[in-house]
Coordinates of C-alpha atoms and ligand atoms in Angstrom, one line a residue:
M30 CA 65.5 -11.7 73.3
T31 CA 65.9 -9.1 70.6
L32 CA 62.7 -8.7 68.6
A33 CA 62.5 -7.0 65.3
F34 CA 59.3 -6.1 63.5
V35 CA 59.5 -6.5 59.8
V36 CA 57.0 -4.6 57.5
N37 CA 56.4 -5.2 53.8
S38 CA 53.9 -2.5 52.9
G39 CA 52.2 -2.7 49.5
S40 CA 49.5 -0.5 47.9
S41 CA 46.7 -2.5 49.4
S42 CA 48.3 -4.8 52.0
I43 CA 50.8 -4.9 54.8
K44 CA 52.6 -8.1 55.4
W45 CA 54.3 -8.2 58.8
E46 CA 56.4 -10.5 61.0
L47 CA 57.8 -10.2 64.5
L48 CA 61.1 -12.1 64.7
E49 CA 63.7 -13.0 67.2
A50 CA 66.6 -11.7 65.3
E51 CA 69.4 -13.9 66.7
S52 CA 67.7 -17.3 66.3
G53 CA 65.6 -16.2 63.4
E54 CA 62.6 -17.6 65.1
S55 CA 59.3 -16.2 63.9
V56 CA 57.2 -15.1 67.0
R57 CA 54.1 -13.9 65.1
R58 CA 53.2 -12.9 61.6
G59 CA 50.2 -11.8 59.6
I60 CA 48.8 -9.8 56.7
V61 CA 46.3 -7.0 56.6
E62 CA 44.7 -7.0 53.2
R63 CA 42.5 -4.9 50.9
I64 CA 43.5 -1.7 52.6
G65 CA 41.3 1.2 51.5
E66 CA 38.8 -1.1 49.7
A67 CA 35.2 -1.5 50.6
G68 CA 34.9 -4.5 53.0
G69 CA 38.7 -4.5 53.4
D70 CA 40.6 -4.9 56.7
A71 CA 41.4 -1.2 57.2
A72 CA 40.6 2.2 55.7
D73 CA 44.3 3.2 55.3
H74 CA 47.8 2.2 56.2
R75 CA 47.7 4.0 59.5
Q76 CA 44.6 2.1 60.6
A77 CA 46.1 -1.1 59.4
M78 CA 49.2 -0.5 61.5
T79 CA 47.1 0.3 64.6
S80 CA 45.2 -3.0 64.1
I81 CA 48.6 -4.9 63.9
I82 CA 49.7 -3.4 67.2
G83 CA 46.7 -5.1 68.8
M84 CA 47.9 -8.4 67.4
L85 CA 51.5 -8.0 68.7
G86 CA 50.4 -8.4 72.3
A87 CA 52.9 -7.6 75.0
E88 CA 56.0 -8.1 72.8
H89 CA 57.9 -4.9 72.0
P90 CA 60.3 -4.8 69.0
V91 CA 63.5 -2.7 69.4
V92 CA 63.5 -1.9 65.7
I93 CA 61.1 -1.8 62.8
G94 CA 62.6 -2.9 59.4
H95 CA 60.8 -1.9 56.3
R96 CA 61.2 -3.4 52.8
V97 CA 61.7 -0.5 50.4
V98 CA 61.9 -1.5 46.7
H99 CA 64.0 1.3 45.2
G100 CA 66.9 3.0 46.8
G101 CA 68.2 4.3 43.4
D102 CA 71.9 5.2 43.6
L103 CA 71.4 6.9 47.0
F104 CA 71.4 3.9 49.3
S105 CA 73.9 1.1 49.4
A106 CA 73.0 -0.3 52.8
A107 CA 70.1 -0.5 55.3
T108 CA 69.5 3.0 56.6
V109 CA 67.9 4.4 59.7
V110 CA 64.9 6.5 58.6
T111 CA 65.2 10.2 59.2
P112 CA 63.2 13.0 57.5
E113 CA 66.0 13.2 54.9
V114 CA 65.7 9.5 54.2
E115 CA 61.9 9.8 53.9
A116 CA 62.4 12.6 51.4
A117 CA 64.8 10.6 49.4
I118 CA 62.5 7.5 49.2
E119 CA 59.7 9.9 48.1
K120 CA 61.9 11.4 45.4
L121 CA 62.9 7.9 44.2
S122 CA 59.2 7.1 43.6
S123 CA 59.6 8.2 40.0
L124 CA 61.7 5.0 39.6
A125 CA 59.2 2.7 41.4
P126 CA 55.8 4.4 41.2
L127 CA 54.0 1.2 42.2
H128 CA 56.1 0.4 45.2
N129 CA 58.0 3.3 46.9
P130 CA 54.9 5.3 47.8
S131 CA 53.3 2.3 49.5
N132 CA 56.6 1.5 51.3
L133 CA 56.7 5.1 52.6
A134 CA 53.1 4.9 53.7
G135 CA 54.1 1.9 55.8
I136 CA 57.0 3.8 57.4
R137 CA 54.8 6.8 58.2
A138 CA 52.1 4.5 59.7
A139 CA 54.7 2.8 61.9
Q140 CA 56.1 6.1 63.1
V141 CA 52.6 7.0 64.4
A142 CA 51.7 3.6 65.7
F143 CA 55.1 2.9 67.4
P144 CA 56.4 6.2 68.7
G145 CA 60.0 6.0 69.9
I146 CA 60.9 2.8 68.1
P147 CA 63.4 3.4 65.3
N148 CA 62.5 2.6 61.7
V149 CA 65.0 1.2 59.2
A150 CA 64.7 1.1 55.4
V151 CA 66.1 -2.0 53.8
F152 CA 66.3 -1.5 50.0
D153 CA 65.9 -4.3 47.4
T154 CA 68.5 -2.4 45.2
A155 CA 71.2 -1.7 47.9
F156 CA 73.2 -4.9 47.4
H157 CA 73.8 -4.2 43.7
Q158 CA 75.3 -0.8 44.3
S159 CA 78.6 -2.6 44.2
L160 CA 78.2 -3.1 40.4
A161 CA 81.0 -1.6 38.3
P162 CA 80.0 1.2 35.8
A163 CA 80.5 -1.3 32.9
A164 CA 77.9 -3.6 34.5
Y165 CA 75.3 -1.0 35.3
T166 CA 75.6 1.4 32.3
Y167 CA 73.2 1.1 29.4
A168 CA 74.7 2.1 26.1
I169 CA 72.4 5.0 25.3
D170 CA 73.0 8.7 25.0
A171 CA 74.9 9.5 28.2
Q172 CA 73.1 12.8 28.9
V173 CA 69.6 11.4 28.5
A174 CA 70.5 8.5 30.8
A175 CA 72.0 10.9 33.4
D176 CA 69.0 13.3 33.2
H177 CA 66.5 10.5 33.8
S178 CA 68.5 8.1 36.1
V179 CA 68.5 5.4 33.4
R180 CA 70.9 2.6 34.5
R181 CA 70.8 -0.9 36.0
Y182 CA 69.9 -0.9 39.7
G183 CA 69.0 -4.6 40.2
F184 CA 66.5 -6.1 42.7
H185 CA 66.0 -9.0 45.1
G186 CA 69.2 -7.7 46.9
T187 CA 67.9 -8.7 50.4
S188 CA 67.3 -12.2 49.2
Y189 CA 70.8 -12.4 47.6
Q190 CA 72.5 -11.3 50.8
Y191 CA 70.7 -13.8 52.9
V192 CA 71.2 -16.7 50.4
S193 CA 74.8 -16.0 49.7
R194 CA 75.7 -16.0 53.4
R195 CA 73.8 -19.2 53.9
A196 CA 75.4 -20.8 50.9
A197 CA 78.9 -20.1 52.4
E198 CA 77.8 -21.8 55.6
V199 CA 76.6 -24.8 53.7
L200 CA 79.8 -25.0 51.8
E201 CA 81.8 -24.3 55.0
R202 CA 83.9 -21.8 53.2
P203 CA 84.3 -18.0 53.8
L204 CA 81.9 -16.0 51.6
G205 CA 84.9 -13.7 50.7
D206 CA 86.5 -16.6 48.8
L207 CA 83.5 -17.6 46.8
R208 CA 82.2 -17.0 43.3
L209 CA 78.4 -17.7 43.3
I210 CA 75.7 -17.6 40.7
V211 CA 72.3 -17.3 42.5
F212 CA 69.0 -17.7 40.7
H213 CA 66.1 -16.2 42.7
L214 CA 63.2 -17.8 40.9
G215 CA 59.8 -16.7 42.3
N216 CA 56.9 -14.9 40.6
G217 CA 59.5 -12.3 39.9
A218 CA 62.8 -13.8 38.9
S219 CA 66.4 -12.7 38.6
A220 CA 70.0 -14.0 38.6
C221 CA 73.0 -12.5 40.3
A222 CA 76.8 -13.0 40.0
I223 CA 78.4 -12.6 43.4
A224 CA 82.2 -12.5 44.0
G225 CA 83.4 -12.3 47.6
G226 CA 79.9 -11.5 48.9
R227 CA 79.5 -8.5 46.4
S228 CA 77.1 -8.3 43.5
V229 CA 79.1 -7.9 40.3
D230 CA 76.2 -8.4 37.8
T231 CA 72.4 -9.0 38.0
S232 CA 69.7 -9.6 35.4
M233 CA 67.0 -7.2 36.5
G234 CA 67.8 -3.7 35.4
M235 CA 66.4 -0.2 35.8
T236 CA 63.1 -1.9 36.6
P237 CA 62.2 -5.5 37.6
L238 CA 61.2 -6.2 34.0
E239 CA 64.6 -7.1 32.5
G240 CA 66.3 -10.4 32.5
L241 CA 64.8 -13.8 33.1
V242 CA 61.4 -15.1 32.0
M243 CA 59.0 -14.7 34.9
G244 CA 55.4 -15.7 35.8
T245 CA 53.8 -12.8 33.9
R246 CA 56.8 -10.6 32.9
S247 CA 58.7 -11.0 29.6
G248 CA 62.2 -10.4 30.8
D249 CA 64.7 -9.5 28.0
L250 CA 63.1 -8.3 24.8
D251 CA 64.5 -6.4 21.8
P252 CA 63.4 -2.8 22.6
G253 CA 62.7 -2.5 18.8
A254 CA 59.8 -4.8 19.3
L255 CA 58.1 -2.0 21.3
F256 CA 58.5 0.5 18.5
H257 CA 57.1 -2.1 16.1
L258 CA 54.1 -2.8 18.3
A259 CA 53.5 0.9 18.8
R260 CA 53.5 1.5 15.0
E261 CA 51.8 -1.7 13.8
A262 CA 49.4 -2.5 16.6
G263 CA 48.8 1.0 17.8
L264 CA 49.7 0.1 21.4
G265 CA 50.4 3.1 23.7
T266 CA 52.6 3.1 26.9
P267 CA 49.9 1.8 29.3
E268 CA 49.1 -1.1 26.9
L269 CA 52.8 -2.0 26.4
D270 CA 53.3 -1.8 30.2
T271 CA 50.4 -4.2 30.8
L272 CA 51.5 -6.5 27.9
L273 CA 55.1 -6.9 29.2
N274 CA 54.4 -6.9 33.0
R275 CA 51.2 -8.8 33.2
R276 CA 50.4 -10.7 30.1
S277 CA 53.9 -12.1 29.2
G278 CA 56.3 -14.6 30.7
I279 CA 55.2 -18.2 31.1
L280 CA 51.6 -17.0 31.4
G281 CA 51.7 -15.2 28.1
L282 CA 53.3 -18.2 26.4
S283 CA 51.1 -21.0 27.9
G284 CA 48.2 -19.6 29.9
H285 CA 49.9 -20.8 33.1
G286 CA 51.5 -18.2 35.3
D287 CA 52.3 -20.7 38.0
M288 CA 55.3 -23.0 37.4
R289 CA 53.5 -26.0 39.1
D290 CA 50.6 -25.7 36.6
L291 CA 53.0 -25.2 33.7
V292 CA 55.0 -28.3 34.5
E293 CA 51.9 -30.4 35.0
S294 CA 50.5 -29.2 31.7
M295 CA 53.8 -29.8 29.9
K296 CA 54.0 -33.4 31.2
A297 CA 50.4 -33.9 30.0
G298 CA 51.7 -33.1 26.5
D299 CA 50.6 -29.5 26.0
A300 CA 52.9 -28.0 23.3
A301 CA 52.6 -24.4 24.4
S302 CA 53.5 -25.3 27.9
R303 CA 56.6 -27.3 26.6
L304 CA 57.7 -24.2 24.7
A305 CA 57.2 -21.9 27.7
F306 CA 59.2 -24.2 29.9
D307 CA 62.0 -24.4 27.3
V308 CA 62.1 -20.6 26.8
Y309 CA 62.3 -20.2 30.6
V310 CA 65.2 -22.7 30.9
H311 CA 67.0 -21.4 27.8
R312 CA 67.1 -17.9 29.5
L313 CA 68.5 -19.4 32.7
R314 CA 71.3 -21.0 30.8
H315 CA 72.0 -17.8 28.9
Y316 CA 72.6 -16.0 32.2
L317 CA 74.5 -18.9 33.7
G318 CA 77.0 -18.8 30.9
A319 CA 77.3 -15.1 31.0
Y320 CA 78.0 -15.0 34.7
I321 CA 80.5 -17.8 34.6
A322 CA 82.4 -15.5 32.2
Q323 CA 81.9 -12.4 34.3
L324 CA 83.2 -14.2 37.4
G325 CA 86.0 -16.1 35.6
G326 CA 84.6 -19.4 36.9
V327 CA 82.1 -20.4 39.5
D328 CA 82.3 -22.3 42.8
A329 CA 78.6 -22.8 43.4
V330 CA 75.3 -22.4 41.6
V331 CA 72.5 -21.6 44.0
F332 CA 68.7 -21.8 43.6
T333 CA 66.2 -20.0 45.8
A334 CA 62.6 -18.7 46.0
G335 CA 59.3 -20.5 45.0
V336 CA 60.4 -22.1 41.7
G337 CA 64.1 -22.4 42.6
E338 CA 63.4 -24.2 45.9
N339 CA 60.6 -26.4 44.7
S340 CA 61.1 -27.3 41.0
P341 CA 63.5 -30.1 40.3
D342 CA 62.5 -29.9 36.6
V343 CA 63.6 -26.3 36.3
R344 CA 66.9 -27.0 38.1
A345 CA 67.6 -30.0 36.0
G346 CA 66.8 -28.2 32.8
A347 CA 69.0 -25.3 33.7
L348 CA 72.1 -27.5 34.4
A349 CA 71.6 -30.4 32.0
G350 CA 74.7 -31.4 30.0
L351 CA 77.1 -29.0 31.7
G352 CA 79.6 -31.6 32.9
G353 CA 82.2 -29.9 30.6
L354 CA 81.9 -26.8 32.9
G355 CA 82.3 -28.9 36.0
I356 CA 78.6 -28.9 36.9
H357 CA 77.2 -32.3 37.8
L358 CA 73.7 -32.5 39.3
D359 CA 72.8 -35.5 41.4
A360 CA 69.4 -36.6 40.1
A361 CA 68.2 -38.2 43.4
R362 CA 69.3 -35.3 45.5
N363 CA 67.7 -32.9 43.1
A364 CA 64.4 -34.8 43.2
R365 CA 64.3 -34.9 47.1
R366 CA 62.1 -32.2 48.7
S367 CA 63.2 -30.5 51.9
P368 CA 62.8 -27.1 53.6
E369 CA 66.5 -27.1 54.5
P370 CA 69.5 -25.7 52.6
R371 CA 71.1 -28.5 50.8
R372 CA 73.7 -29.6 48.2
I373 CA 72.2 -31.3 45.1
S374 CA 75.3 -31.8 43.1
T375 CA 77.3 -35.0 43.1
D376 CA 80.0 -35.4 45.7
D377 CA 82.8 -35.1 43.1
S378 CA 81.2 -32.2 41.1
P379 CA 83.8 -29.4 40.9
V380 CA 81.0 -26.8 41.0
A381 CA 78.6 -27.2 43.9
V382 CA 74.9 -26.9 43.2
L383 CA 72.8 -25.8 46.2
V384 CA 69.2 -25.2 47.1
V385 CA 69.0 -22.5 49.8
P386 CA 65.5 -21.4 50.9
T387 CA 65.4 -17.6 51.1
N388 CA 64.3 -15.6 54.2
E389 CA 64.0 -12.0 53.3
E390 CA 62.1 -11.1 56.6
L391 CA 65.0 -12.5 58.7
E392 CA 67.6 -10.6 56.5
I393 CA 65.6 -7.4 56.9
A394 CA 65.4 -8.0 60.7
R395 CA 69.2 -8.5 60.9
Q396 CA 70.1 -5.6 58.7
S397 CA 67.8 -3.3 60.6
L398 CA 69.4 -4.2 63.9
A399 CA 72.9 -3.8 62.4
A400 CA 71.9 -0.4 61.0
L401 CA 71.1 0.7 64.6
G402 CA 74.8 0.0 65.4
Ligands
AMP24 P1 57.7 -16.8 45.3 O1 57.4 -15.5 44.5 O2 59.0 -17.0 45.7 O3 56.6 -17.0 46.4 O4 57.4 -18.0 44.3 C1 56.1 -18.2 43.8 C2 56.2 -19.2 42.7 O5 56.8 -20.4 43.1 C3 54.8 -19.7 42.2 O6 54.3 -18.9 41.1 C4 55.0 -21.1 41.7 O7 55.1 -21.0 40.3 C5 56.4 -21.5 42.3 N1 56.3 -22.8 43.0 C6 55.9 -22.9 44.3 N2 55.9 -24.3 44.6 C7 56.3 -24.9 43.4 C8 56.5 -26.3 43.1 N3 56.3 -27.3 44.0 N4 56.9 -26.6 41.8 C9 57.1 -25.6 41.0 N5 57.0 -24.3 41.2 C10 56.5 -23.9 42.4

C-alpha cells in the first residue's frame, strides 16, 4: 500500500486527505478550519498540522503533496520541495497574494510535523506551461508585460490533467490522439483546449478572473469598463477587485451565487435569474467555438466540477443546436445522475460528450509520487 498525504492549505483552513495512490481509495480525510481565529481549530498552520497527525493514526505516507496555486513560468510539472523551490513559491506570491503564502505555510508546517517525509508542490498553473506564445501573450507593451510578469498562466491544471486522462479511458482511445475541450465548472470556472494531452489554450489568464462567468467572478470584461468605473463611480483598486471577484458572476446578475439556486429561481420565472443563466451559457458557447477553431476540430467535449458534473440544464444549454458541428447530446443520458464518468452524447454523435467527475486530490497524490521518481 502506497499512501500519499494531500494538503490544500488556505489562509484559514487546511483540507487534507490520505489516499492509497494506486487504487485511488481515500483512507481518511478532513479539514481544519478557522485557523488563527478566536474559537477556531488551531492557532496557526503548524498547530493545525500537528493536530492532523493525531488524526492520521498509524498510517504513514511516503510523500506529502501540496496544492500550490501559482507556479508562474518557473514550474511546468510537480516538483519536490527544496529550499530553492520554497523561495520560488514565495517570490511568486506577488502573482497570487491570497494563495501562495498560505500554500507555503502548509508546506512549512508539514516539514516540521512530518520530518523526513518528502514534500512535493503540485501547481495549478503547471499544465498550461505548454501554451504557445501566441496563446499566452497579451497584446500590451511588451516591456511592461515582461517587467511585471503579465501573461496568461491558466489554472485548474491539476483537474484538467486528471479529467483528460479519464476521458481517454472512457473513450478507449490514446490521449495522444485526442482533441478535447474540457469545461471545469465549479465556483471558479474555466475551459481548456487540450491536444494530445497538452493544454493549447485556456480561459483563465494571468489571474483566475478571466474567461467564463463564475459564481461571484465576472470573467471576461472590457478593461475599459474599469477606467470608466474609476472615473465615473470613483472606484479604487480594492473596490474594483471586490466588485469583479466577489460581487459579479451569476451572484451579481441574479443574487444567486450557487447554480442550483439560480436554476430553481429561473424555473420559477425570475427574469434576472434567466438572464444570468443565459449569460453563463452564452460564454460557454463562445469558448466552445473558439476552441474548436484552435484545435481544428474536436473529438470530445467534457464537463467536470460541481456545475459541470451536476447540472443537465447548463450542459444542454451549452450544446443546444450544435448538430451542424457534430455535437448531439442524448437528452435522457444528460438528465441521468451518476457519480461515474459517462458518455451523454448519442451513440452516433461524431463528437463525444462526456461527464467526468474530477479528483484533484488523487491527481496530486499520483503526481507527487511520480515526482519522487
Ligand atoms: P465546486 O467548486 O466544483 O465544488 O462546485 C461548486 C458549485 O457546484 C456550487 O456553487 C453549485 O453551484 C454547483 N452545483 C453543485 N451541485 C449542483 C447541482 N445539482 N446542480 C447545479 N449546480 C450544482
